[in-house]
XYZ file of C-alpha atoms in Angstrom:
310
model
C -195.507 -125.243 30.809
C -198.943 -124.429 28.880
C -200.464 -125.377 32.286
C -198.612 -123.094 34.462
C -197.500 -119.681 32.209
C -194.908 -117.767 32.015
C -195.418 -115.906 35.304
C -196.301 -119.091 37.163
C -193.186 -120.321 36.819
C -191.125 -117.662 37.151
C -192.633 -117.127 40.412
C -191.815 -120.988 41.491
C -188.299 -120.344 39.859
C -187.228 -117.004 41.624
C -188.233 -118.623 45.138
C -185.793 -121.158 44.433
C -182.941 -119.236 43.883
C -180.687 -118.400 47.215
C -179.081 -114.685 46.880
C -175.095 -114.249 46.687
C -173.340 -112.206 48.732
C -172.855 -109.819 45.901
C -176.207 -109.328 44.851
C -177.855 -105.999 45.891
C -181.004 -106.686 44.205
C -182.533 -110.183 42.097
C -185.354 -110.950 40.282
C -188.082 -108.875 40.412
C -187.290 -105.740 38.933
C -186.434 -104.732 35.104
C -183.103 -105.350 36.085
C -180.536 -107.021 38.917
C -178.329 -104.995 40.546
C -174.502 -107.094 41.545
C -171.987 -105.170 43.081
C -168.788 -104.949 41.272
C -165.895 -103.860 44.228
C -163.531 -103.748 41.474
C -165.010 -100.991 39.187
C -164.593 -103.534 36.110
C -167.109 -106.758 35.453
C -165.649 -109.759 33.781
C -168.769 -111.096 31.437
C -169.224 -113.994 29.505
C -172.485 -115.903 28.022
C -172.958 -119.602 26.671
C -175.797 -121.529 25.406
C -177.406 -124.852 25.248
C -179.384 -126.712 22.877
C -181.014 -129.538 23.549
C -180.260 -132.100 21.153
C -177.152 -130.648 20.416
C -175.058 -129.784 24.264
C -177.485 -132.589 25.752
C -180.204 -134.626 25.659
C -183.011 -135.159 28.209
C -182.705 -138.930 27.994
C -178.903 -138.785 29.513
C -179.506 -135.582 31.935
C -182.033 -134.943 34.138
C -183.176 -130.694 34.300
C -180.516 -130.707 37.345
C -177.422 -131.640 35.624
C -178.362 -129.676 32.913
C -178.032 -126.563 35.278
C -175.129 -127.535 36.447
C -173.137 -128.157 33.079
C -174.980 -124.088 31.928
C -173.669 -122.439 34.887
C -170.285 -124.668 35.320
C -169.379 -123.325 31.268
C -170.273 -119.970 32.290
C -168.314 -119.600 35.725
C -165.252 -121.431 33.970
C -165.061 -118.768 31.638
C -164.933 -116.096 34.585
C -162.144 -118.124 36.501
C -160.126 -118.459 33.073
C -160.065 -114.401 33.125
C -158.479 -115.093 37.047
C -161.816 -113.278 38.302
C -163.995 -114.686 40.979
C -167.809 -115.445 39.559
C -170.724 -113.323 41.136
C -173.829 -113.261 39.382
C -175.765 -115.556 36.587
C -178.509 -113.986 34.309
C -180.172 -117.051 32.418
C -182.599 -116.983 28.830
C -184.414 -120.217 28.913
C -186.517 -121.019 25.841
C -188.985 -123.781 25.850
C -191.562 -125.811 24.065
C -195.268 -125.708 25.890
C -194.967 -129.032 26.605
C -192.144 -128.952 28.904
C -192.710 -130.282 32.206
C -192.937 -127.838 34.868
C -190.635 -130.362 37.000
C -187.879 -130.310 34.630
C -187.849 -126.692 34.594
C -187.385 -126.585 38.432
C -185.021 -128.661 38.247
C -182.846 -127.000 36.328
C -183.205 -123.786 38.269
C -181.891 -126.191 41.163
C -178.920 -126.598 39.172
C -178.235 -123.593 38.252
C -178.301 -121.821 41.460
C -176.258 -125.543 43.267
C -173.502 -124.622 40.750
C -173.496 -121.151 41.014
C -173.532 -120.704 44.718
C -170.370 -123.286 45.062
C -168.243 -120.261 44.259
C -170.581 -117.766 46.126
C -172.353 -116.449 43.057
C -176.289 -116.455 42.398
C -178.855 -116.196 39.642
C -179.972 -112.622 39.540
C -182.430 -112.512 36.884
C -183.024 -113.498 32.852
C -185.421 -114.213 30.453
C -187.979 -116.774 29.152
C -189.752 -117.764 26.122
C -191.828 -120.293 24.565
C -190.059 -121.847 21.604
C -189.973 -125.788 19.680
C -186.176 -126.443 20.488
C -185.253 -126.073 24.681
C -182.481 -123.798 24.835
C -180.565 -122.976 27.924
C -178.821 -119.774 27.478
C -176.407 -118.080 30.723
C -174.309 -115.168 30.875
C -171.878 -115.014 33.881
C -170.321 -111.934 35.719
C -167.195 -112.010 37.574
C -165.217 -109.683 39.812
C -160.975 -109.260 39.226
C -160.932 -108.022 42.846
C -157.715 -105.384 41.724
C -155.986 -107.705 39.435
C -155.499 -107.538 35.624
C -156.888 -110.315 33.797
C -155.444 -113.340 32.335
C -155.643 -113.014 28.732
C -154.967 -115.382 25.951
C -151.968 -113.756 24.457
C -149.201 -113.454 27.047
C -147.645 -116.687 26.781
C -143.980 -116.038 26.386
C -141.456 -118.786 25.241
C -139.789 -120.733 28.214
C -142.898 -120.632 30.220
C -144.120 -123.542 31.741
C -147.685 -125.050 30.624
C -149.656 -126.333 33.410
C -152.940 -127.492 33.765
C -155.444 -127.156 36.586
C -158.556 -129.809 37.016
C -159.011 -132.940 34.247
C -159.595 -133.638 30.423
C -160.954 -137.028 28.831
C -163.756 -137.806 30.982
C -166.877 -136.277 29.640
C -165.786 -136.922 26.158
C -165.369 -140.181 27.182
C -168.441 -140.729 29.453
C -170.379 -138.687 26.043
C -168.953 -141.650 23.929
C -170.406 -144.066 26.102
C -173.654 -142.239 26.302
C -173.910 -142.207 22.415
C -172.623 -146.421 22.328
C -175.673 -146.996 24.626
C -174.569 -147.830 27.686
C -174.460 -145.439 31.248
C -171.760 -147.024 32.859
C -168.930 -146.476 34.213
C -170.353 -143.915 36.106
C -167.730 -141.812 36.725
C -167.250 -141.105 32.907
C -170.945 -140.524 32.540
C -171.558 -138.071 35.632
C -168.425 -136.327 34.614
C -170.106 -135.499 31.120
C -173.156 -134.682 32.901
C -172.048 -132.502 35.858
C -168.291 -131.494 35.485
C -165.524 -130.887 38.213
C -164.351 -127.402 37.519
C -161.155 -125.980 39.655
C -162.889 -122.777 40.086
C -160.158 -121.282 42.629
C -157.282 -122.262 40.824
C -158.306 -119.324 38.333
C -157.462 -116.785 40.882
C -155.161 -118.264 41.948
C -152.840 -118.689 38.766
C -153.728 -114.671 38.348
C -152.059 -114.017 42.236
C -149.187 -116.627 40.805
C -148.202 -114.218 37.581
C -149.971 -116.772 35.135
C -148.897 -115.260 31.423
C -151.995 -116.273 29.873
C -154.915 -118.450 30.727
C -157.903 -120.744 28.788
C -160.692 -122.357 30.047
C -160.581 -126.541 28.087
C -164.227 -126.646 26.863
C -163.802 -127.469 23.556
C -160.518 -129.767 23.912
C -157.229 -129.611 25.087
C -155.495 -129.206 21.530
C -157.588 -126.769 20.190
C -158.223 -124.590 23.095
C -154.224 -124.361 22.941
C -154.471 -123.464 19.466
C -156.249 -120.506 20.672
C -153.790 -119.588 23.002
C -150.669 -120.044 20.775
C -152.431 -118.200 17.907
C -153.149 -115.045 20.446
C -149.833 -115.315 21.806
C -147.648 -116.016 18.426
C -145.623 -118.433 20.283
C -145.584 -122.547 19.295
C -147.122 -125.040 22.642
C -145.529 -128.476 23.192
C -147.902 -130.756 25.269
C -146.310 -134.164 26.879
C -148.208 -136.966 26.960
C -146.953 -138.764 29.756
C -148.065 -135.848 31.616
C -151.470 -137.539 31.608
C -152.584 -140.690 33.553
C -155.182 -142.580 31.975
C -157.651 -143.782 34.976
C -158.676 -147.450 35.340
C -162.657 -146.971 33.776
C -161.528 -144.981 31.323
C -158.739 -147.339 29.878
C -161.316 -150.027 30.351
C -163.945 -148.278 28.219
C -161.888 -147.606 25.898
C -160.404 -150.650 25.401
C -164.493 -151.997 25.283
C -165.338 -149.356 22.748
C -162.144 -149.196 20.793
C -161.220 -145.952 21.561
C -157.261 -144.313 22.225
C -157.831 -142.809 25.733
C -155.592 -140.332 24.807
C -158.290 -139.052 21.866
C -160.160 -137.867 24.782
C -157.499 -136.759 26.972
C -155.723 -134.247 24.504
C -159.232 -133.626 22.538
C -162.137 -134.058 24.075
C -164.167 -131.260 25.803
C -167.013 -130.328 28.454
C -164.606 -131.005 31.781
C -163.893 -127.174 31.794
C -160.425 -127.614 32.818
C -157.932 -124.688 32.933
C -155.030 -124.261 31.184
C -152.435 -121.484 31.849
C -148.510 -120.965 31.150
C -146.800 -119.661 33.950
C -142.917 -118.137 34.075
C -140.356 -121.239 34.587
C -139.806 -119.874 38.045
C -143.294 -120.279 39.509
C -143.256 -122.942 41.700
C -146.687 -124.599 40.962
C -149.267 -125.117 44.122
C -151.896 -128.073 43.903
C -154.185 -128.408 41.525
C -151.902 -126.964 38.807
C -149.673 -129.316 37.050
C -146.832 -128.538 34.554
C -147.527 -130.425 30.916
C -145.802 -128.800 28.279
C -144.116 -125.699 27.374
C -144.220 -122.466 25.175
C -141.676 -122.374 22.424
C -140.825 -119.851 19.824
C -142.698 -120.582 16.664
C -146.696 -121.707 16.125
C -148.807 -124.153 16.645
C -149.914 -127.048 19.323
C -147.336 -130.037 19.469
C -147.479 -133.461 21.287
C -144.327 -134.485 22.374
C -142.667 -132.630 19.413
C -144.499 -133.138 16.571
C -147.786 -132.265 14.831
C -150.842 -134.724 16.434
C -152.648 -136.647 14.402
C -156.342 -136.423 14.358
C -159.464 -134.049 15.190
C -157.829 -131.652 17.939
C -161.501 -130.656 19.554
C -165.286 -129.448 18.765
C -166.060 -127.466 16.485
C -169.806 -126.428 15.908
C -170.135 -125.839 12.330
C -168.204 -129.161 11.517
């Protein structure tokens, strides 16, 4: 990065980034310009530390764009908006190569223009700890949005996408080894059901989360907002074949993962018991007068999810 300045690279960063359909004007200017059909913007911003959200020994610059946008646009399809624009702060020591940075502009803008959204513009500055920090715009297209506190008691909890396998493909990162490799690329570069966020807002969803932090305590958040009491069932989860094997190898419950572990940016919405649930949304649990998150009727025992200060 000392080789190549700040202006260097933003010029080979802005000429790899495609532009959306909804941007009227990108980098170049003091400021981006995204159109917003809707009259409101859904916004949202998340950051990554190296060290701490990943590590450039496990993830290449690529997959680290990928996992900064995919947290971002999560949290704009959780609101039942559709993603349009990324603005991105990257901070950096001198010594970064050039490459890596590239790469992650790949990644950003791969992740990003999945759902038809683009980079627009940001930030950048040197500093001794890489830090990868996005803020995401989305677009309700003339619907309210899916809040956290409309669950209602005798609605049905569903979940859309999967939990478990980047907390368990982190655990295997952190024992060592890089295999099986569908835990480890799902901690690196997670599967997130953008559409189905929409798509529970057409379906009357009551309330809506987007799973980063863990199943458990994301539902915590939702219960708390919504004063009602959640009952997840565990044999609403299938535990796949690597991940029952690395557990069993590691000594792990599966199910640790599953109902607690974080980064596969699931979404997690209660619905009215007369929806009749399209793919990928499956029903789990339900919402029950009272407070708290419940597995299979009683309180569960252990960590529920991340928490960054702990």
């Amino acid at each position: 990065m000392a080789g190549i300045g700040e202006f260097g690279l933003i010029g080979r960063i802005t000429a790899r980034l495609p532009v959306g359909p909804t941007t009227l004007l990108g980098p170049g200017d003091d400021a981006a310009v995204v159109a917003a059909p809707d009259a409101r913007v859904v916004a949202s911003t998340d950051v990554l530390v190296d060290g701490r959200h990943f590590r450039r020994d496990w993830s290449s610059g690529r997959d680290v764009g990928h996992r900064a946008a995919a947290a971002n646009l999560a949290d704009i399809a959780a609101m039942g908006a559709t993603p349009t624009a990324l603005l991105v702060a990257l901070c950096m020591p001198a010594d970064l190569p050039t490459g890596w940075a590239e790469e992650l502009a790949d990644g950003l803008a791969a992740e990003a223009g999945a759902v038809g959204a683009s980079v627009v513009g940001g930030d950048m500055s040197a500093s001794p700890t890489l830090t990868v920090a996005v803020t995401a715009l989305g677009d309700l297209d003339g619907r309210a949005p899916v809040v956290r506190s409309g669950a209602r008691p005798g609605d049905v909890l569903a979940l859309a996408g999967r939990t478990g396998y980047a907390a368990a493909g982190l655990t295997v990162l952190t024992r060592g080894f890089r295999t099986p490799r569908l835990l480890v690329e799902a901690y690196r570069r997670p599967l997130v059901p953008y559409q189905a966020g929409p798509q529970a807002a057409r379906l009357g969803a009551t309330s809506m989360i987007d799973v980063s932090d863990g199943l458990l305590a994301d539902l915590g958040h939702v219960s708390a907002a919504s004063r009602v009491a959640i009952d997840v069932r565990r044999d609403a989860f299938e535990v796949p074949r690597q991940m029952a094997d690395a557990a069993q190898a590691l000594g792990v419950d599966p199910y640790t993962w599953i109902l607690a572990g974080g980064d596969d940016h699931a979404l997690a919405a209660t619905f009215p018991p007369a929806v009749v649930l399209p793919a990928p949304w499956r029903a789990i649990g339900v919402v029950t007068e009272g407070a708290g998150v419940t597995v299979d009727g009683v309180p569960y025992d252990g960590p529920a999810g991340w928490d960054h200060f702990r």
